[in-house]
mmCIF file of C-alpha atoms in Angstrom:
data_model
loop_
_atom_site.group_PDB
_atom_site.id
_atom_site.type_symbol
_atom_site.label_atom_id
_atom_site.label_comp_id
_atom_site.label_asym_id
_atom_site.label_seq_id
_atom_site.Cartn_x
_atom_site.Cartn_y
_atom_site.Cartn_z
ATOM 1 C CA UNK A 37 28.058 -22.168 4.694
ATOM 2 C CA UNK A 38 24.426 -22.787 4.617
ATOM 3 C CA UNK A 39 23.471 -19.597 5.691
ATOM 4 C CA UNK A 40 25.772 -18.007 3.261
ATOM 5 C CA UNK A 41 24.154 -19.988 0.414
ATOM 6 C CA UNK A 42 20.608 -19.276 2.024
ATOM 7 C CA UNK A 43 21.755 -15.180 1.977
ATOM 8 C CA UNK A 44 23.223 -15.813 -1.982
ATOM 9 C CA UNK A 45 19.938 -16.966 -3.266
ATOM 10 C CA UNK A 46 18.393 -14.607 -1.112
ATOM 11 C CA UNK A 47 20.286 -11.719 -2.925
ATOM 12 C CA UNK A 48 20.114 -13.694 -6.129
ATOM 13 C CA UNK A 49 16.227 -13.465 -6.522
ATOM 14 C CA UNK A 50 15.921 -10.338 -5.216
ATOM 15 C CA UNK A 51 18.372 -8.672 -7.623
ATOM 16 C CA UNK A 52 17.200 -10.635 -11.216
ATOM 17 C CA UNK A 53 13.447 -9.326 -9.590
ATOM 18 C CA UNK A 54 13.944 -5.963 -9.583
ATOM 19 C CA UNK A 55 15.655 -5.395 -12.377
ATOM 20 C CA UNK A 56 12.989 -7.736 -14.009
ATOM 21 C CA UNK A 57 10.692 -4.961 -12.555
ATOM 22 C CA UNK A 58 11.935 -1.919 -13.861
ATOM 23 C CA UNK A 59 11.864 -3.117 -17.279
ATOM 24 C CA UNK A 60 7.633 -4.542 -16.870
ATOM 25 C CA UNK A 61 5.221 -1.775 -18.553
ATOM 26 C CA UNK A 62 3.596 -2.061 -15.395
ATOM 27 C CA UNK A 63 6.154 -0.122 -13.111
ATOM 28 C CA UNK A 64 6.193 1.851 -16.097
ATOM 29 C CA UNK A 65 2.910 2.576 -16.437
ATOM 30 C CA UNK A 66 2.178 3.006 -12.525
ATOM 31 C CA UNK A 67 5.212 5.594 -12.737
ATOM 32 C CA UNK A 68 3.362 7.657 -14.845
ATOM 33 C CA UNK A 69 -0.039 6.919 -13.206
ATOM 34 C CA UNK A 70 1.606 7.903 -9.943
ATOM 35 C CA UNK A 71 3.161 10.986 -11.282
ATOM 36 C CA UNK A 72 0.271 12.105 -13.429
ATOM 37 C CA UNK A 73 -2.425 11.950 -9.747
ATOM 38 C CA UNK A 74 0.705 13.649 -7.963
ATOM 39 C CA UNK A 75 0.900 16.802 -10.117
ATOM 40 C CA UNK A 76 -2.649 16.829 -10.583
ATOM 41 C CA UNK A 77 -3.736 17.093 -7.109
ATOM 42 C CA UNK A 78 -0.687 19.321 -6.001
ATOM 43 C CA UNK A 79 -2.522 21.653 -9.031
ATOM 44 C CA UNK A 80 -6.051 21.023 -7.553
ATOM 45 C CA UNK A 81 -5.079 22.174 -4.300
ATOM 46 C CA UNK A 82 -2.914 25.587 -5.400
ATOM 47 C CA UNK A 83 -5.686 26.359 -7.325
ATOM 48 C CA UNK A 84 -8.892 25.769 -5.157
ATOM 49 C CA UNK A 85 -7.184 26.288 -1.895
ATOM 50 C CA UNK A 86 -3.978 28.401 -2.138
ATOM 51 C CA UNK A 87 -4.894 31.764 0.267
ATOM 52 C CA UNK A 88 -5.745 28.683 2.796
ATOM 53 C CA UNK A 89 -2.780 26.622 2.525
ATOM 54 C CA UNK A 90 -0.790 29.569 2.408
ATOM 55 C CA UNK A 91 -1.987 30.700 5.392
ATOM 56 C CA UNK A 92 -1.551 27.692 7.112
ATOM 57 C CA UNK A 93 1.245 24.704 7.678
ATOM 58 C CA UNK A 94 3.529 21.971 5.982
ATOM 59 C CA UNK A 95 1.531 20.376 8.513
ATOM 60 C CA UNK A 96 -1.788 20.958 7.600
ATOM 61 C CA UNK A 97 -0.860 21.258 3.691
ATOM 62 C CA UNK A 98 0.532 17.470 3.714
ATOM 63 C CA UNK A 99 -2.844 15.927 5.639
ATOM 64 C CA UNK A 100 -4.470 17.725 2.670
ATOM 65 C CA UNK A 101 -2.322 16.289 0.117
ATOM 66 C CA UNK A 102 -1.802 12.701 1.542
ATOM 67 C CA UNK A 103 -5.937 11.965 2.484
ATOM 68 C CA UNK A 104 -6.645 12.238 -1.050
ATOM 69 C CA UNK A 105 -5.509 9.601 -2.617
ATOM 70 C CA UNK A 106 -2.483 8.274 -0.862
ATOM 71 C CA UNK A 107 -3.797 5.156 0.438
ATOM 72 C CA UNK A 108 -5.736 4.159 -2.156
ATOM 73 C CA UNK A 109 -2.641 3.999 -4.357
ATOM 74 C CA UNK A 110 -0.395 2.565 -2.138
ATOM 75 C CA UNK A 111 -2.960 -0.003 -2.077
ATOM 76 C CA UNK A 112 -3.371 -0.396 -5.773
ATOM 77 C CA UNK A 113 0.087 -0.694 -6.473
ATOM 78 C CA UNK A 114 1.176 -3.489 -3.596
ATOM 79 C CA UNK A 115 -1.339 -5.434 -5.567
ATOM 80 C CA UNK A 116 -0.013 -4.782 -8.540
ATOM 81 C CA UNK A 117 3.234 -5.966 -7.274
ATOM 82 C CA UNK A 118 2.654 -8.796 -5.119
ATOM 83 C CA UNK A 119 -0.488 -10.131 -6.762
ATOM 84 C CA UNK A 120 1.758 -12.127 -9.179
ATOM 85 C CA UNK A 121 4.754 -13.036 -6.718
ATOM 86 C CA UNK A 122 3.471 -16.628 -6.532
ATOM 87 C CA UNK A 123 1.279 -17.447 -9.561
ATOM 88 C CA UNK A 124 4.050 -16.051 -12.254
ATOM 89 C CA UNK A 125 5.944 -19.700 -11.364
ATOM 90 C CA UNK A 126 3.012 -21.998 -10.061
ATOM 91 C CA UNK A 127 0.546 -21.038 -13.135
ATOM 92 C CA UNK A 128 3.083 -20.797 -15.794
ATOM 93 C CA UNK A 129 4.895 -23.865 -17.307
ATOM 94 C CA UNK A 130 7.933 -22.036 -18.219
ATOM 95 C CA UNK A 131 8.899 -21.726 -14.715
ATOM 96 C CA UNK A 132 9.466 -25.428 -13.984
ATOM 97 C CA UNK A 133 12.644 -24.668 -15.284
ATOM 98 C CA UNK A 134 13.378 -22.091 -12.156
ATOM 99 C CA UNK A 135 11.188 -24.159 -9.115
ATOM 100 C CA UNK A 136 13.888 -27.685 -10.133
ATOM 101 C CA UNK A 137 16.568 -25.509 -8.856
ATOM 102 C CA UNK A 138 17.836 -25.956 -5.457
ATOM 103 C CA UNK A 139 16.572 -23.112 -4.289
ATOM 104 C CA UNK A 140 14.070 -22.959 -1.235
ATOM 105 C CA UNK A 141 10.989 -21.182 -2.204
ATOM 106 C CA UNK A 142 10.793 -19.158 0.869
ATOM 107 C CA UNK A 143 14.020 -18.154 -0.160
ATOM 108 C CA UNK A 144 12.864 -17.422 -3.192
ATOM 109 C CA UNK A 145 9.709 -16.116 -2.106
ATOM 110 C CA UNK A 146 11.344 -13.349 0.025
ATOM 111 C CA UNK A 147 13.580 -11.950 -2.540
ATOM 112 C CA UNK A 148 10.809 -11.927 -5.081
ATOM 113 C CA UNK A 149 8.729 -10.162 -2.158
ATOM 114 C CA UNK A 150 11.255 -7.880 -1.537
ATOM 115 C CA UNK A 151 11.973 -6.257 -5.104
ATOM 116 C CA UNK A 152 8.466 -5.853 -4.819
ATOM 117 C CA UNK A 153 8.269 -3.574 -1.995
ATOM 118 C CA UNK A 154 11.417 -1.749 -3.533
ATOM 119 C CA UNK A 155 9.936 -1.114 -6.897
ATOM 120 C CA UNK A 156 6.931 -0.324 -5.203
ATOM 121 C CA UNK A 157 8.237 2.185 -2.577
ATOM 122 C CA UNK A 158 10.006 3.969 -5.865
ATOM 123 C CA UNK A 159 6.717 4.378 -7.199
ATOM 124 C CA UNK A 160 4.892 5.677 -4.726
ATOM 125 C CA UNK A 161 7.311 7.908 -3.340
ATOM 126 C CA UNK A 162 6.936 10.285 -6.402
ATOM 127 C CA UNK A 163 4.162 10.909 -4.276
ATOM 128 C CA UNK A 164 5.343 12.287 -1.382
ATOM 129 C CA UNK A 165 8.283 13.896 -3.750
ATOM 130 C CA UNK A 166 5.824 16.100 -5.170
ATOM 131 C CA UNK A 167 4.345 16.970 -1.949
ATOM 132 C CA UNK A 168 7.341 17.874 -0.887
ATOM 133 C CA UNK A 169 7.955 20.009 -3.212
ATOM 134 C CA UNK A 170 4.925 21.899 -3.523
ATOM 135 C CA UNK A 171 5.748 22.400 0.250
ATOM 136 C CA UNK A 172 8.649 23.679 -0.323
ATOM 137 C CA UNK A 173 6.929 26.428 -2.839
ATOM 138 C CA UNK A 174 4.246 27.335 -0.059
ATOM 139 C CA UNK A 175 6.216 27.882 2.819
ATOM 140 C CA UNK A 176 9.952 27.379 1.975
ATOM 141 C CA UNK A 177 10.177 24.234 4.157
ATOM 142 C CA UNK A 178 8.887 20.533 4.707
ATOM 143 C CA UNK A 179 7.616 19.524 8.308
ATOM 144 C CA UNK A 180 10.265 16.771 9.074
ATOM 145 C CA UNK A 181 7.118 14.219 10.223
ATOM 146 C CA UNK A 182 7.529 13.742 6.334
ATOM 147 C CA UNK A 183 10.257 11.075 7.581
ATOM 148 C CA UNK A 184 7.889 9.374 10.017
ATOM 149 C CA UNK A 185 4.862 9.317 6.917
ATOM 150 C CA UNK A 186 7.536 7.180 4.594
ATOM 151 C CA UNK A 187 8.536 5.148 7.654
ATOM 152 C CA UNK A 188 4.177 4.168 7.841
ATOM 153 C CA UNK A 189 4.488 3.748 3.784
ATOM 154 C CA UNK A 190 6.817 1.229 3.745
ATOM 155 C CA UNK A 191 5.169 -0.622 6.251
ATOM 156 C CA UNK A 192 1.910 -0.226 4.571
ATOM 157 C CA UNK A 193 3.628 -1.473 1.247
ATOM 158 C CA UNK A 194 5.007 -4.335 2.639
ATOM 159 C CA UNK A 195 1.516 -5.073 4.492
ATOM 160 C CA UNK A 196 -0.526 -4.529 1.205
ATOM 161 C CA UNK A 197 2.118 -6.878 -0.528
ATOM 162 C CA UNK A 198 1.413 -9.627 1.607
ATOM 163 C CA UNK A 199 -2.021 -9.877 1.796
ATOM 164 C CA UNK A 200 -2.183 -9.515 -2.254
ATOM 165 C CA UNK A 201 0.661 -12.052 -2.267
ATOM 166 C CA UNK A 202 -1.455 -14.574 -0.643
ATOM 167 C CA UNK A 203 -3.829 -14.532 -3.039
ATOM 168 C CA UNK A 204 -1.085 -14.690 -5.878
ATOM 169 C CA UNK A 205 -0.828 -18.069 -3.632
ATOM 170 C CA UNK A 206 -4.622 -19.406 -4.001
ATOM 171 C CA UNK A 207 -5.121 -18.835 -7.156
ATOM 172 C CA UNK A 208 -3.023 -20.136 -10.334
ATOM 173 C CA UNK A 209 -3.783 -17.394 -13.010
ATOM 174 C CA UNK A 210 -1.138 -14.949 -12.758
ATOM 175 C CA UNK A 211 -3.942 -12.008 -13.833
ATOM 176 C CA UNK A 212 -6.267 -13.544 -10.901
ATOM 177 C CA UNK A 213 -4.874 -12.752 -7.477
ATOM 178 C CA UNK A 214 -4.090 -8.957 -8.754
ATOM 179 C CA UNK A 215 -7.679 -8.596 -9.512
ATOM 180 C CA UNK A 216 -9.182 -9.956 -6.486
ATOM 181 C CA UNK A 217 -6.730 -8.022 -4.221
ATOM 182 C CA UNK A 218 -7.507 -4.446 -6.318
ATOM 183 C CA UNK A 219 -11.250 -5.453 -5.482
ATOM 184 C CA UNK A 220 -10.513 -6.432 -1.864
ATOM 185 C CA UNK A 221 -8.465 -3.386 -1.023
ATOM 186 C CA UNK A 222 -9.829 -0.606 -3.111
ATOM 187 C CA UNK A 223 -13.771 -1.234 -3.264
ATOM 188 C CA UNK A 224 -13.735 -4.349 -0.419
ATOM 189 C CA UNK A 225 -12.717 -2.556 2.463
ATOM 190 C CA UNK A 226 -13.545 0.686 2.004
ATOM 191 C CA UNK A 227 -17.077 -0.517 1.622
ATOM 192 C CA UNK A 228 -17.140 -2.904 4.601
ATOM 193 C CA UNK A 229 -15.437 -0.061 6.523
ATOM 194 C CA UNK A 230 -18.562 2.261 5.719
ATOM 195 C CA UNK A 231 -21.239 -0.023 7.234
ATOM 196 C CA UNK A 232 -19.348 -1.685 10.119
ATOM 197 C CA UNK A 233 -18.093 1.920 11.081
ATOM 198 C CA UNK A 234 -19.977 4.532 9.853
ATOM 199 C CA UNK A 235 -23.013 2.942 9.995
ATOM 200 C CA UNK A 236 -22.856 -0.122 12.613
ATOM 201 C CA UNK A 237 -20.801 2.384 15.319
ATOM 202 C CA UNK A 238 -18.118 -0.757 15.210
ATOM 203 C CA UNK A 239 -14.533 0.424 15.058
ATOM 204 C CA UNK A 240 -13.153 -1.498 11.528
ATOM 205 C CA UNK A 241 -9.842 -2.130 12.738
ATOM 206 C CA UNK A 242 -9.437 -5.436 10.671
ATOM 207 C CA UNK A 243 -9.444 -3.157 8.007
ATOM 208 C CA UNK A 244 -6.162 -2.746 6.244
ATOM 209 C CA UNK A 245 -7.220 0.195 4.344
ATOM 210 C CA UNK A 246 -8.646 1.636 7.921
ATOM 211 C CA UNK A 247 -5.143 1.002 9.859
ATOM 212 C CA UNK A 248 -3.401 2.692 6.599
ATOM 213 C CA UNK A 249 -4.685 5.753 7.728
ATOM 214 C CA UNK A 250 -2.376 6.477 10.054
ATOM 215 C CA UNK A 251 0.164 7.692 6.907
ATOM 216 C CA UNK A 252 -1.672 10.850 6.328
ATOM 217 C CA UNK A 253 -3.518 11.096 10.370
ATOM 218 C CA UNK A 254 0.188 12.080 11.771
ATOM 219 C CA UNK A 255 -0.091 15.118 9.722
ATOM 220 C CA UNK A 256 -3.076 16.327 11.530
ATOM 221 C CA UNK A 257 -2.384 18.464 14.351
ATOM 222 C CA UNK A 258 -3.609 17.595 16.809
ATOM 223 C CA UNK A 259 -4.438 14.333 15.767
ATOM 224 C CA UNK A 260 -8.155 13.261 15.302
ATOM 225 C CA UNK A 261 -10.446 12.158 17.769
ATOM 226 C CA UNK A 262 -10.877 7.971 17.617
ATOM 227 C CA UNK A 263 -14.204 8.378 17.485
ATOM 228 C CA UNK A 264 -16.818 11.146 16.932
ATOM 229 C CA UNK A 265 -20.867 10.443 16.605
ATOM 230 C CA UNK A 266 -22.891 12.789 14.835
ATOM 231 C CA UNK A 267 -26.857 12.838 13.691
ATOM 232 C CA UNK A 268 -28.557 13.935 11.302
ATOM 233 C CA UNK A 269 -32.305 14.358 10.316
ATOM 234 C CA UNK A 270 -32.019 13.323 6.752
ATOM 235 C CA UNK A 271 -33.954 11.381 5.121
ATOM 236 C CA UNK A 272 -37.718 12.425 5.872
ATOM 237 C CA UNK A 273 -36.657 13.905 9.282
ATOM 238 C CA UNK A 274 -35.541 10.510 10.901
ATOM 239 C CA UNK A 275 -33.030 11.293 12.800
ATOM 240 C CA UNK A 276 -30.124 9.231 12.016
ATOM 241 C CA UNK A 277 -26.253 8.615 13.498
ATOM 242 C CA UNK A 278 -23.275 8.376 11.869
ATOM 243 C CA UNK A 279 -20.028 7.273 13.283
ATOM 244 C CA UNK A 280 -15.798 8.590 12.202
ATOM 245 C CA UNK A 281 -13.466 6.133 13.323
ATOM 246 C CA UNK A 282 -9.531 7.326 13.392
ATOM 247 C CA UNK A 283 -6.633 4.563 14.200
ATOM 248 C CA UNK A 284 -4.644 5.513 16.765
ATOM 249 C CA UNK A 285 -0.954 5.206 16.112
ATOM 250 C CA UNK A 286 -0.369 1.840 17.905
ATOM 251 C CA UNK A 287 -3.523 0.291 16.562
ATOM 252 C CA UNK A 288 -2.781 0.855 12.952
ATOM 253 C CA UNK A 289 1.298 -0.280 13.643
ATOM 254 C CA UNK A 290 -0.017 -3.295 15.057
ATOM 255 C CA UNK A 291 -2.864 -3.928 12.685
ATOM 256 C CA UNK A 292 -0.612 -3.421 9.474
ATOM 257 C CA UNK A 293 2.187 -5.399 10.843
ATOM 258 C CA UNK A 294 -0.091 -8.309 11.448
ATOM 259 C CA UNK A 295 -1.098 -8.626 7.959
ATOM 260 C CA UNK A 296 2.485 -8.417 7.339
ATOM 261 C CA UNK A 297 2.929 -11.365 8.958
ATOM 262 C CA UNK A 298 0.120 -13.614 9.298
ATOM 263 C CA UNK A 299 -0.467 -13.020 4.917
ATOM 264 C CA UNK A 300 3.094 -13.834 4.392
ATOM 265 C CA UNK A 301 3.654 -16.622 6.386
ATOM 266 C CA UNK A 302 0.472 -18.517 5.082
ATOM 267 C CA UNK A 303 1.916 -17.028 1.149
ATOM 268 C CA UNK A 304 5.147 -18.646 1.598
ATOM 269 C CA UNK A 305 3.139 -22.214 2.889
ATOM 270 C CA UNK A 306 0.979 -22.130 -0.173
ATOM 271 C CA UNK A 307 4.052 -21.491 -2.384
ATOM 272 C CA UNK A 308 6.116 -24.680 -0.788
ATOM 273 C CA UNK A 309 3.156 -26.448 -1.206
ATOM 274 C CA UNK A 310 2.058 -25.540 -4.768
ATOM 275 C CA UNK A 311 2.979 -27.986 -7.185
ATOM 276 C CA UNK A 312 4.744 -27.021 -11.162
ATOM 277 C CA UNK A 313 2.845 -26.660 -13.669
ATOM 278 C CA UNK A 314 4.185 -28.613 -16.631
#
């Protein structure tokens, strides 16, 4: 009976979540945001690049499309979504009225955590929607490794989720741990990524952003070299070296599924331990 109550809640909080989510101006907004980048590089590419792509594959035309932008907005948006999944009830006084309940909060936690990834996964997979179709128009087909790039998405998601929700879990503004996790995973990263790898010749694979590569890297055929060193002369002749890390596919599956659960384990602790507000 316990574990049927545990399940209810479970269901409970995920349900009133989501449906809380698809009415926010923010899933909204990153909707149109999401489908506004999707048409716009799908018309980029046919435009700059169609003889090429033509010529070539739904392979090769979906590592195009994807190493754009994809990871930087699947990044943007699990912050968006989980950045809040603690601090809407610990830094609000209006939610005393929903912590008294006898309800665990890792209960809670998960179902909140889990409309999360759902609305999120929606969102971005107007993404790979559009890709798919422009595909479609190119060649008449999608590759079906399509299938195994969502599978990597939704991992990604739920791995960007958790590391923004532990934030949501530090600090009490609700506006504070989506902010520090958009810094973190969109400027953050990418920068530390560019001197420890690029420049230090140090594979980054603490990186989240650097594992999330793998979404777009199974589309490249055959897949990319781990590491490739190249020099230069520039500037004033000096000859300098310059490192390009890939993930392979284990690394970034293990690497992505570690954040999953090292940054939600130590969310749902600082959510049992976070006292109401109010």
């Amino acid at each position: 009976m316990e574990n049927d109550s545990g399940i209810n809640q479970y269901m409970i909080s995920l349900k009133y979540q989501f449906k809380s989510y698809l009415r926010t101006k923010r899933f909204i907004g990153l909707l149109l945001f999401t489908t506004i980048i999707s048409i716009g590089i799908t018309a980029l590419l046919l435009h700059d690049e169609y003889k090429m792509l033509k010529a070539g594959t739904p392979l090769f035309y979906f590592y195009n499309y994807l190493s754009n932008f994809s990871v930087d907005l699947v990044v943007i948006i699990g912050a968006f979504f989980g950045g809040d999944i603690i601090s809407t009830d610990t830094g609000t006084s209006a939610a005393y009225y929903t912590l008294v309940q006898p309800v665990r909060r890792s209960v809670l936690f998960l179902g909140r955590y889990t409309a999360a990834l759902i609305s999120s996964f929606i969102i971005v997979l107007v993404y790979f929607i559009v890709g798919a179709g422009s595909s479609f128009y190119l060649y008449g087909k999608v590759t079906p490794v399509v299938f195994e790039g969502l599978g990597i998405l939704v991992l990604f998601l739920a791995a960007a989720i958790s590391f923004s929700a532990l934030f949501s879990g530090i600090f009490k503004g609700q506006s504070s741990g989506i902010i520090v996790s958009v810094l973190l995973l969109f400027l953050g990263f990418p920068i530390i990524d560019t001197f420890v790898g690029s420049i230090g010749g140090l594979d980054p694979v603490f990186s989240l952003d650097f594992a999330g590569e793998i979404m777009y890297l199974i589309f490249d055929n055959p897949y990319p070299a781990v590491k490739v060193v190249s020099s230069s002369g520039f500037p004033h002749k000096v000859a300098s070296t310059f490192y390009t890390f890939s993930p392979t596919i284990m690394q970034g599956l293990g690497v992505i599924t570690a954040y999953i659960v090292i940054c939600g384990v130590i969310a749902i602790i600082l959510y049992a331990r976070r006292q109401i507000e109010g």
